Amino acid sequence: MGRVNALPPAGQPEPLASFAALRTPQGAALLDELRDHDPAQELATATRLRRAHPAALVSAALGQARLRQRAVAKFGAEDAFRMFFTPHGVEQATRTSVATYRAERLAGRGVRSVADLCCGIGGDAIAMARAGIAVLAVDRDPLTASVARANAEALGLQDLVEVRCADVTGIDTSAYDAVFVDPARRGGRGRIFDPEAYSPPLSWATDAALRAPRAALKIAPGVPHEAIGPHAEAEWISDGGDVKEAVLWFGEGFTPGAFRATLLPSRATLVAGAPLPAPPVGPVGRYLYEPDGAVIRAHLVADIVERCGGRLVDETIAYVTSDTAYESDFTTAYEITDELPFNMKRLKALLRERRVGVLTVKKRGSPVEPEELRRKMKLQGPHAATVFMTRVAGAPTMLVGQPVKRP
C-alpha cells in the first residue's frame, strides 16, 4: 500500500483508541448511520450526534465516514463501506482493478503464499487473498496494521490474511512462494522521486525480491529506466487511460529485461524483450496516433511506429503519424485536417470558420495551457474539434483534427 515504514511517535495511543471505539457496536452503528451523510452538513450532523454519543466517538466516526466515501472510487461501494481507512491509506491504496490484476498474475504462475511487506491498510493483501493466495501482511505502524487486520475480518478473509506489526526488514520470507513490496513513495515534503529514498529503499526491496522464488515490487510509474536493473520484467499499468503504477516482476515465469505496457480493464498487453531502435521521424500524415501513457512510460512507442508503418512527428514527442489507418488498443487515432505553425490568430480564425463550439486541447512539448487557449478562442458553433499543441520537426505546431471512430 506504499505507506511509511516507521514507528508512530511515542505516547500517542489516541488513534488506536479511537479506531478501537469504531469497532464497538456503538461505533459500528454510527458508521452505518453516516454512510450516506452529506459532508456539507457535517457541523449540523456532529451537533445532533453528540447529544447521544461521546464527542470523541462522533469525531472519529465522521472522519472514517469521509474516508469511506473517498475510498469508493478505488474500492467500490460494497467494499469501501465495510472497510476501515487512514488518510494516508486512502491516498496511497492501490485501485482494486490494478491490485486484482497483479494478484491474478501471481496466482497464474502457481503462487499460493505471499509475504506482503509494507502492506498498508491491506488492499493488496485483500486482492491476493481473493485470488486464493495465503498472505502474511506486514506493516510497522500499529494503527495501520490494526486497520489491515480489521479489513481482512470485515471482508471475511481472515483465514487467508495474517497481519503482523513488525519491521519488514526483519521478516524471514523463505517460507513463502513470493514476496510483494510496496515501498512508501511519499515523505514529509510530498512525493519521493529518488527510488533510494523510498521506505524501504528500492535496492533493499530488489535484494528481497532476488532472494524469493518470485516477487513483485510496486514502484512509481516515473521511475528512471536505468534504476530498474537487469533482473526484472518491468510493467507499466494504466486503468481507463490513466497510468497508475509500475511493477517490477522477478523469478520464474517472468522475463528479465523485458518492458511491458498493460491496459485495464481490457488487459491488453504490449511487450518488448529488449529496447527497440529509435523510430524514424517525418512529416505529419493523414492520421495521428496518441499512445496510451503506459506505452510511453514503458518506452514502447517505437513498437507502435513499427506496427503502423509510421513515424514520429518529432524525435522528442510521443505522437505517431502515418498515411494509412491503424487500429490498436494501445493508441487513440485522429484524422488530421490542418497543420498550422503556432499562431493563435490563425487558429481562432480557423475554428470560427469551422463553427467549432467544443474544443479538446491536447499538448506535448508546448507551454500553452488548455483552459487559457479555449478562453482565448471564444468558441461558438455546433461542431467539435481537437487541437494538438506540439512540435513537428522541432518547430511549434498546431494540428487540428477529429477522433477516428472505431467500428
Tab-separated table of C-alpha atoms in Angstrom:
chain	number	residue	atom	x	y	z
A	1	MET	CA	0.000	0.000	0.000
A	2	GLY	CA	3.003	2.282	-0.026
A	3	ARG	CA	2.989	3.740	3.473
A	4	VAL	CA	5.962	4.900	5.511
A	5	ASN	CA	7.652	2.042	7.328
A	6	ALA	CA	8.126	3.992	10.566
A	7	LEU	CA	7.057	3.798	14.188
A	8	PRO	CA	4.442	6.298	15.426
A	9	PRO	CA	5.530	8.922	17.953
A	10	ALA	CA	5.735	7.591	21.495
A	11	GLY	CA	2.986	8.411	23.941
A	12	GLN	CA	0.192	8.843	21.406
A	13	PRO	CA	-2.262	5.948	21.812
A	14	GLU	CA	-5.275	8.081	20.868
A	15	PRO	CA	-5.505	6.947	17.213
A	16	LEU	CA	-5.529	3.294	18.272
A	17	ALA	CA	-8.118	4.000	20.967
A	18	SER	CA	-10.301	5.932	18.515
A	19	PHE	CA	-10.078	3.135	15.986
A	20	ALA	CA	-10.959	0.520	18.614
A	21	ALA	CA	-14.031	2.586	19.526
A	22	LEU	CA	-15.226	2.477	15.913
A	23	ARG	CA	-15.265	-1.316	16.085
A	24	THR	CA	-17.622	-1.429	19.057
A	25	PRO	CA	-21.355	-1.960	18.436
A	26	GLN	CA	-21.935	1.754	19.124
A	27	GLY	CA	-19.206	2.751	16.690
A	28	ALA	CA	-20.489	0.376	14.013
A	29	ALA	CA	-23.993	1.765	14.367
A	30	LEU	CA	-22.699	5.320	13.971
A	31	LEU	CA	-20.800	4.392	10.825
A	32	ASP	CA	-23.894	2.753	9.366
A	33	GLU	CA	-25.891	5.900	10.112
A	34	LEU	CA	-23.245	8.077	8.444
A	35	ARG	CA	-22.903	6.036	5.269
A	36	ASP	CA	-24.794	8.494	3.075
A	37	HIS	CA	-24.265	11.659	5.073
A	38	ASP	CA	-23.664	14.949	3.284
A	39	PRO	CA	-20.213	16.382	4.168
A	40	ALA	CA	-21.623	19.875	3.617
A	41	GLN	CA	-23.941	19.259	6.581
A	42	GLU	CA	-21.218	17.831	8.814
A	43	LEU	CA	-21.419	20.510	11.523
A	44	ALA	CA	-25.149	20.012	11.978
A	45	THR	CA	-24.714	16.247	11.882
A	46	ALA	CA	-21.983	16.350	14.521
A	47	THR	CA	-24.090	18.573	16.789
A	48	ARG	CA	-27.025	16.185	16.545
A	49	LEU	CA	-24.978	13.025	17.133
A	50	ARG	CA	-23.135	14.455	20.142
A	51	ARG	CA	-26.408	14.621	22.014
A	52	ALA	CA	-26.415	10.817	22.172
A	53	HIS	CA	-22.765	9.809	21.723
A	54	PRO	CA	-19.371	10.822	23.145
A	55	ALA	CA	-17.829	13.702	21.210
A	56	ALA	CA	-14.605	11.764	20.546
A	57	LEU	CA	-16.521	8.856	19.031
A	58	VAL	CA	-18.595	11.163	16.845
A	59	SER	CA	-15.446	12.886	15.596
A	60	ALA	CA	-13.776	9.547	14.802
A	61	ALA	CA	-16.891	8.238	13.057
A	62	LEU	CA	-17.271	11.355	10.913
A	63	GLY	CA	-13.622	11.148	9.915
A	64	GLN	CA	-13.971	7.490	8.984
A	65	ALA	CA	-17.186	8.196	7.057
A	66	ARG	CA	-15.368	10.804	4.975
A	67	LEU	CA	-12.576	8.340	4.237
A	68	ARG	CA	-15.032	5.641	3.223
A	69	GLN	CA	-16.741	7.990	0.786
A	70	ARG	CA	-13.361	8.866	-0.755
A	71	ALA	CA	-12.429	5.179	-0.948
A	72	VAL	CA	-15.435	4.266	-3.105
A	73	ALA	CA	-13.558	5.406	-6.221
A	74	LYS	CA	-10.805	2.851	-5.574
A	75	PHE	CA	-12.585	0.007	-3.797
A	76	GLY	CA	-16.207	0.250	-4.923
A	77	ALA	CA	-19.101	0.959	-2.577
A	78	GLU	CA	-19.677	-2.647	-1.494
A	79	ASP	CA	-16.177	-2.977	-0.039
A	80	ALA	CA	-15.454	0.634	0.896
A	81	PHE	CA	-18.395	0.938	3.288
A	82	ARG	CA	-17.318	-2.226	5.121
A	83	MET	CA	-13.633	-1.378	5.314
A	84	PHE	CA	-11.617	0.992	7.503
A	85	PHE	CA	-9.120	3.578	6.311
A	86	THR	CA	-6.494	6.059	7.373
A	87	PRO	CA	-5.933	9.299	5.447
A	88	HIS	CA	-2.632	8.025	4.037
A	89	GLY	CA	-4.198	4.636	3.385
A	90	VAL	CA	-6.898	6.046	1.121
A	91	GLU	CA	-4.441	8.218	-0.760
A	92	GLN	CA	-1.809	5.526	-1.277
A	93	ALA	CA	-4.016	2.466	-1.694
A	94	THR	CA	-3.916	0.557	-4.949
A	95	ARG	CA	-7.079	0.706	-7.026
A	96	THR	CA	-8.890	-2.638	-6.764
A	97	SER	CA	-8.777	-3.287	-10.525
A	98	VAL	CA	-4.987	-2.960	-10.537
A	99	ALA	CA	-4.478	-4.988	-7.350
A	100	THR	CA	-6.710	-7.749	-8.735
A	101	TYR	CA	-4.774	-7.871	-11.998
A	102	ARG	CA	-1.466	-8.162	-10.120
A	103	ALA	CA	-2.794	-10.818	-7.748
A	104	GLU	CA	-4.145	-12.916	-10.612
A	105	ARG	CA	-0.842	-12.658	-12.445
A	106	LEU	CA	0.906	-14.110	-9.377
A	107	ALA	CA	-1.725	-16.805	-8.885
A	108	GLY	CA	-1.455	-17.746	-12.567
A	109	ARG	CA	2.189	-18.591	-12.011
A	110	GLY	CA	1.448	-21.000	-9.210
A	111	VAL	CA	1.928	-18.635	-6.264
A	112	ARG	CA	-0.052	-19.832	-3.239
A	113	SER	CA	1.588	-17.817	-0.453
A	114	VAL	CA	2.946	-14.258	-0.374
A	115	ALA	CA	4.779	-12.091	2.135
A	116	ASP	CA	3.219	-8.643	1.619
A	117	LEU	CA	5.785	-6.202	3.009
A	118	CYS	CA	4.613	-2.632	3.782
A	119	CYS	CA	1.003	-3.808	3.471
A	120	GLY	CA	-0.633	-0.521	4.497
A	121	ILE	CA	-4.383	-0.875	5.048
A	122	GLY	CA	-4.374	-4.244	3.268
A	123	GLY	CA	-5.814	-3.554	-0.170
A	124	ASP	CA	-3.241	-5.667	-1.983
A	125	ALA	CA	-3.477	-8.419	0.632
A	126	ILE	CA	-7.252	-8.492	0.089
A	127	ALA	CA	-6.835	-8.850	-3.683
A	128	MET	CA	-4.297	-11.656	-3.259
A	129	ALA	CA	-6.484	-13.489	-0.752
A	130	ARG	CA	-9.420	-13.265	-3.139
A	131	ALA	CA	-7.174	-14.861	-5.773
A	132	GLY	CA	-6.692	-17.821	-3.417
A	133	ILE	CA	-3.293	-16.780	-2.050
A	134	ALA	CA	-2.416	-17.011	1.656
A	135	VAL	CA	-0.867	-13.699	2.743
A	136	LEU	CA	1.414	-12.571	5.543
A	137	ALA	CA	0.737	-8.818	5.632
A	138	VAL	CA	3.375	-6.783	7.458
A	139	ASP	CA	3.432	-3.141	8.474
A	140	ARG	CA	5.444	-1.428	11.199
A	141	ASP	CA	2.795	1.105	12.208
A	142	PRO	CA	0.446	-0.325	14.889
A	143	LEU	CA	-2.614	1.634	13.723
A	144	THR	CA	-2.115	0.690	10.074
A	145	ALA	CA	-1.616	-2.964	10.971
A	146	SER	CA	-4.791	-2.860	13.064
A	147	VAL	CA	-6.709	-1.370	10.142
A	148	ALA	CA	-5.371	-4.054	7.778
A	149	ARG	CA	-6.432	-6.782	10.217
A	150	ALA	CA	-9.892	-5.244	10.587
A	151	ASN	CA	-10.286	-5.066	6.806
A	152	ALA	CA	-9.433	-8.734	6.352
A	153	GLU	CA	-12.025	-9.595	9.007
A	154	ALA	CA	-14.647	-7.237	7.573
A	155	LEU	CA	-14.377	-8.908	4.170
A	156	GLY	CA	-14.299	-12.468	5.558
A	157	LEU	CA	-10.682	-13.095	4.559
A	158	GLN	CA	-9.105	-13.506	8.000
A	159	ASP	CA	-8.344	-17.193	7.358
A	160	LEU	CA	-6.119	-16.226	4.402
A	161	VAL	CA	-4.594	-12.988	5.715
A	162	GLU	CA	-2.297	-12.932	8.738
A	163	VAL	CA	-1.386	-9.375	9.752
A	164	ARG	CA	1.830	-8.759	11.676
A	165	CYS	CA	3.017	-5.457	13.140
A	166	ALA	CA	6.762	-5.558	12.566
A	167	ASP	CA	9.708	-4.007	10.744
A	168	VAL	CA	9.661	-5.537	7.256
A	169	THR	CA	13.457	-5.695	7.137
A	170	GLY	CA	13.389	-8.316	9.899
A	171	ILE	CA	10.861	-10.663	8.269
A	172	ASP	CA	12.005	-14.126	7.147
A	173	THR	CA	10.268	-14.674	3.804
A	174	SER	CA	11.893	-18.013	2.950
A	175	ALA	CA	8.697	-19.988	3.602
A	176	TYR	CA	6.661	-18.039	1.008
A	177	ASP	CA	6.218	-18.601	-2.721
A	178	ALA	CA	6.578	-14.894	-3.440
A	179	VAL	CA	7.323	-11.502	-1.953
A	180	PHE	CA	5.342	-8.349	-2.668
A	181	VAL	CA	6.842	-4.994	-1.641
A	182	ASP	CA	5.142	-1.619	-1.904
A	183	PRO	CA	7.675	0.905	-0.558
A	184	ALA	CA	6.452	4.289	0.626
A	185	ARG	CA	6.971	6.933	-2.034
A	186	ARG	CA	5.839	9.932	-0.016
A	187	GLY	CA	7.627	11.805	2.717
A	188	GLY	CA	7.027	14.915	4.758
A	189	ARG	CA	7.571	17.076	1.665
A	190	GLY	CA	5.398	15.099	-0.734
A	191	ARG	CA	6.271	12.621	-3.458
A	192	ILE	CA	9.691	10.968	-3.448
A	193	PHE	CA	11.279	10.621	-6.880
A	194	ASP	CA	14.598	9.025	-5.909
A	195	PRO	CA	13.995	5.236	-5.623
A	196	GLU	CA	16.734	5.027	-2.988
A	197	ALA	CA	14.741	7.447	-0.841
A	198	TYR	CA	11.747	5.087	-0.798
A	199	SER	CA	10.986	3.468	2.551
A	200	PRO	CA	12.426	0.858	2.367
A	201	PRO	CA	14.837	1.780	-0.478
A	202	LEU	CA	14.391	0.151	-3.879
A	203	SER	CA	17.787	-1.544	-3.517
A	204	TRP	CA	16.615	-3.299	-0.337
A	205	ALA	CA	13.334	-4.316	-1.991
A	206	THR	CA	15.226	-5.649	-5.016
A	207	ASP	CA	17.518	-7.719	-2.792
A	208	ALA	CA	14.454	-9.165	-1.038
A	209	ALA	CA	12.906	-9.932	-4.428
A	210	LEU	CA	16.003	-11.719	-5.713
A	211	ARG	CA	16.023	-13.993	-2.656
A	212	ALA	CA	12.431	-15.123	-3.292
A	213	PRO	CA	11.211	-17.651	-5.886
A	214	ARG	CA	9.027	-14.894	-7.351
A	215	ALA	CA	8.441	-11.272	-6.448
A	216	ALA	CA	6.592	-8.117	-7.394
A	217	LEU	CA	7.727	-4.617	-6.446
A	218	LYS	CA	5.314	-1.721	-6.867
A	219	ILE	CA	7.100	1.495	-7.865
A	220	ALA	CA	6.240	4.933	-9.202
A	221	PRO	CA	5.473	4.949	-12.949
A	222	GLY	CA	8.003	7.738	-13.486
A	223	VAL	CA	10.925	5.629	-12.239
A	224	PRO	CA	14.061	6.080	-14.396
A	225	HIS	CA	14.602	3.002	-16.541
A	226	GLU	CA	18.238	2.879	-15.502
A	227	ALA	CA	17.131	2.301	-11.896
A	228	ILE	CA	15.322	-0.919	-12.783
A	229	GLY	CA	18.259	-3.283	-13.209
A	230	PRO	CA	18.674	-6.308	-15.497
A	231	HIS	CA	16.866	-8.947	-13.417
A	232	ALA	CA	13.321	-7.574	-13.544
A	233	GLU	CA	10.497	-7.605	-16.030
A	234	ALA	CA	9.117	-4.059	-15.854
A	235	GLU	CA	5.416	-3.458	-16.416
A	236	TRP	CA	3.505	-0.183	-16.594
A	237	ILE	CA	-0.233	-0.398	-15.934
A	238	SER	CA	-2.907	2.073	-16.971
A	239	ASP	CA	-6.553	1.901	-15.948
A	240	GLY	CA	-9.149	3.727	-18.006
A	241	GLY	CA	-6.357	5.602	-19.791
A	242	ASP	CA	-4.599	6.825	-16.623
A	243	VAL	CA	-1.182	5.377	-15.750
A	244	LYS	CA	-1.466	4.042	-12.205
A	245	GLU	CA	1.803	2.305	-11.403
A	246	ALA	CA	4.808	0.308	-12.496
A	247	VAL	CA	5.602	-3.186	-11.242
A	248	LEU	CA	8.912	-4.997	-11.293
A	249	TRP	CA	8.454	-8.764	-11.607
A	250	PHE	CA	11.161	-11.247	-10.614
A	251	GLY	CA	11.581	-15.001	-10.822
A	252	GLU	CA	10.253	-17.955	-12.773
A	253	GLY	CA	7.576	-17.076	-15.306
A	254	PHE	CA	8.811	-13.531	-15.889
A	255	THR	CA	11.262	-12.231	-18.486
A	256	PRO	CA	14.279	-10.308	-17.157
A	257	GLY	CA	14.957	-7.169	-19.155
A	258	ALA	CA	11.515	-7.091	-20.801
A	259	PHE	CA	9.321	-3.992	-20.835
A	260	ARG	CA	5.546	-4.326	-20.820
A	261	ALA	CA	2.561	-1.977	-21.067
A	262	THR	CA	-0.811	-3.285	-19.857
A	263	LEU	CA	-4.177	-1.603	-20.247
A	264	LEU	CA	-7.062	-2.164	-17.871
A	265	PRO	CA	-9.852	-3.125	-17.932
A	266	SER	CA	-9.184	-4.889	-21.257
A	267	ARG	CA	-5.862	-6.388	-20.041
A	268	ALA	CA	-4.396	-5.849	-23.486
A	269	THR	CA	-0.633	-6.035	-23.136
A	270	LEU	CA	2.297	-4.963	-25.289
A	271	VAL	CA	5.760	-6.304	-24.560
A	272	ALA	CA	9.269	-5.950	-25.940
A	273	GLY	CA	12.089	-8.242	-24.898
A	274	ALA	CA	14.718	-5.559	-25.412
A	275	PRO	CA	14.872	-1.824	-26.181
A	276	LEU	CA	13.883	-1.066	-29.780
A	277	PRO	CA	15.931	1.174	-32.092
A	278	ALA	CA	14.967	4.829	-32.353
A	279	PRO	CA	11.975	5.203	-34.700
A	280	PRO	CA	12.059	7.352	-37.844
A	281	VAL	CA	10.853	10.946	-37.830
A	282	GLY	CA	8.912	12.506	-40.684
A	283	PRO	CA	6.122	14.820	-41.813
A	284	VAL	CA	2.598	14.694	-40.441
A	285	GLY	CA	0.404	12.292	-42.403
A	286	ARG	CA	-3.331	11.908	-42.590
A	287	TYR	CA	-3.531	10.177	-39.195
A	288	LEU	CA	-2.089	10.958	-35.784
A	289	TYR	CA	-1.842	8.287	-33.075
A	290	GLU	CA	-1.651	9.107	-29.385
A	291	PRO	CA	-0.140	6.159	-27.484
A	292	ASP	CA	-1.528	5.207	-24.085
A	293	GLY	CA	0.522	6.582	-21.199
A	294	ALA	CA	1.650	3.085	-20.188
A	295	VAL	CA	3.148	2.599	-23.661
A	296	ILE	CA	5.020	5.880	-23.353
A	297	ARG	CA	6.308	5.117	-19.837
A	298	ALA	CA	7.452	1.673	-20.962
A	299	HIS	CA	9.376	3.229	-23.878
A	300	LEU	CA	7.359	1.166	-26.373
A	301	VAL	CA	6.352	3.982	-28.727
A	302	ALA	CA	8.851	2.606	-31.259
A	303	ASP	CA	6.833	-0.613	-31.266
A	304	ILE	CA	3.704	1.351	-32.235
A	305	VAL	CA	5.633	3.119	-35.005
A	306	GLU	CA	6.761	-0.230	-36.369
A	307	ARG	CA	3.301	-1.781	-36.187
A	308	CYS	CA	1.537	1.053	-38.029
A	309	GLY	CA	4.322	1.652	-40.536
A	310	GLY	CA	4.531	5.235	-39.405
A	311	ARG	CA	6.939	7.737	-37.906
A	312	LEU	CA	7.247	10.271	-35.111
A	313	VAL	CA	6.324	13.904	-35.771
A	314	ASP	CA	9.369	14.938	-33.697
A	315	GLU	CA	12.159	12.876	-32.171
A	316	THR	CA	11.276	14.126	-28.678
A	317	ILE	CA	7.459	13.879	-28.908
A	318	ALA	CA	5.381	10.698	-28.447
A	319	TYR	CA	2.955	11.381	-31.279
A	320	VAL	CA	2.966	8.837	-34.097
A	321	THR	CA	1.750	9.649	-37.598
A	322	SER	CA	1.065	7.660	-40.749
A	323	ASP	CA	-0.750	7.964	-44.056
A	324	THR	CA	-2.849	4.843	-43.522
A	325	ALA	CA	-5.427	3.953	-40.876
A	326	TYR	CA	-4.239	1.800	-37.967
A	327	GLU	CA	-6.425	0.402	-35.207
A	328	SER	CA	-4.966	-0.588	-31.843
A	329	ASP	CA	-5.980	-0.837	-28.195
A	330	PHE	CA	-2.770	0.996	-27.361
A	331	THR	CA	-3.448	4.207	-29.268
A	332	THR	CA	-6.173	6.764	-29.844
A	333	ALA	CA	-6.413	7.683	-33.521
A	334	TYR	CA	-7.179	11.112	-35.006
A	335	GLU	CA	-7.651	12.229	-38.586
A	336	ILE	CA	-5.715	15.451	-39.114
A	337	THR	CA	-7.349	18.109	-41.253
A	338	ASP	CA	-4.996	21.062	-40.723
A	339	GLU	CA	-1.347	21.652	-39.837
A	340	LEU	CA	-0.522	25.234	-38.813
A	341	PRO	CA	2.556	26.956	-37.458
A	342	PHE	CA	1.998	28.214	-33.924
A	343	ASN	CA	-0.254	31.262	-34.327
A	344	MET	CA	-3.241	31.918	-32.095
A	345	LYS	CA	-4.942	34.300	-34.521
A	346	ARG	CA	-4.818	31.756	-37.327
A	347	LEU	CA	-6.215	29.045	-35.067
A	348	LYS	CA	-9.010	31.323	-33.879
A	349	ALA	CA	-9.937	32.206	-37.461
A	350	LEU	CA	-9.945	28.539	-38.489
A	351	LEU	CA	-12.166	27.498	-35.585
A	352	ARG	CA	-14.570	30.371	-36.299
A	353	GLU	CA	-14.737	29.354	-39.952
A	354	ARG	CA	-15.435	25.723	-38.973
A	355	ARG	CA	-18.022	26.836	-36.374
A	356	VAL	CA	-16.319	24.920	-33.600
A	357	GLY	CA	-18.013	25.320	-30.221
A	358	VAL	CA	-16.362	22.393	-28.395
A	359	LEU	CA	-12.573	22.187	-28.490
A	360	THR	CA	-10.445	19.427	-26.978
A	361	VAL	CA	-6.892	20.645	-26.401
A	362	LYS	CA	-4.004	18.218	-26.164
A	363	LYS	CA	-0.396	19.203	-25.754
A	364	ARG	CA	3.059	17.681	-25.752
A	365	GLY	CA	6.130	19.855	-25.878
A	366	SER	CA	4.115	23.072	-25.635
A	367	PRO	CA	3.810	25.557	-22.747
A	368	VAL	CA	0.242	26.515	-23.712
A	369	GLU	CA	-2.372	25.879	-21.015
A	370	PRO	CA	-5.518	24.243	-22.472
A	371	GLU	CA	-8.004	26.292	-20.437
A	372	GLU	CA	-6.304	29.556	-21.393
A	373	LEU	CA	-6.315	28.579	-25.060
A	374	ARG	CA	-10.015	27.720	-25.019
A	375	ARG	CA	-10.807	31.038	-23.356
A	376	LYS	CA	-8.903	32.995	-25.986
A	377	MET	CA	-10.618	31.177	-28.856
A	378	LYS	CA	-14.106	32.445	-27.803
A	379	LEU	CA	-15.681	29.321	-29.223
A	380	GLN	CA	-19.117	29.353	-30.845
A	381	GLY	CA	-20.854	26.835	-33.038
A	382	PRO	CA	-22.312	23.311	-33.205
A	383	HIS	CA	-19.158	21.426	-34.172
A	384	ALA	CA	-16.300	19.853	-32.187
A	385	ALA	CA	-12.594	19.573	-32.935
A	386	THR	CA	-9.324	18.513	-31.335
A	387	VAL	CA	-6.190	20.635	-31.476
A	388	PHE	CA	-2.711	19.306	-30.681
A	389	MET	CA	-0.236	21.899	-29.445
A	390	THR	CA	3.112	20.266	-30.109
A	391	ARG	CA	6.333	20.350	-32.109
A	392	VAL	CA	6.867	18.988	-35.596
A	393	ALA	CA	10.498	18.608	-36.624
A	394	GLY	CA	11.423	20.950	-33.776
A	395	ALA	CA	9.004	23.749	-34.734
A	396	PRO	CA	5.998	24.764	-32.573
A	397	THR	CA	2.959	23.496	-34.473
A	398	MET	CA	-0.811	23.232	-34.163
A	399	LEU	CA	-2.565	20.156	-35.582
A	400	VAL	CA	-6.351	20.183	-35.904
A	401	GLY	CA	-8.418	17.073	-36.391
A	402	GLN	CA	-11.121	14.679	-35.238
A	403	PRO	CA	-11.045	11.376	-33.336
A	404	VAL	CA	-11.399	8.351	-35.602
A	405	LYS	CA	-14.456	6.355	-34.585
A	406	ARG	CA	-13.718	2.685	-34.116
A	407	PRO	CA	-16.202	0.214	-35.613
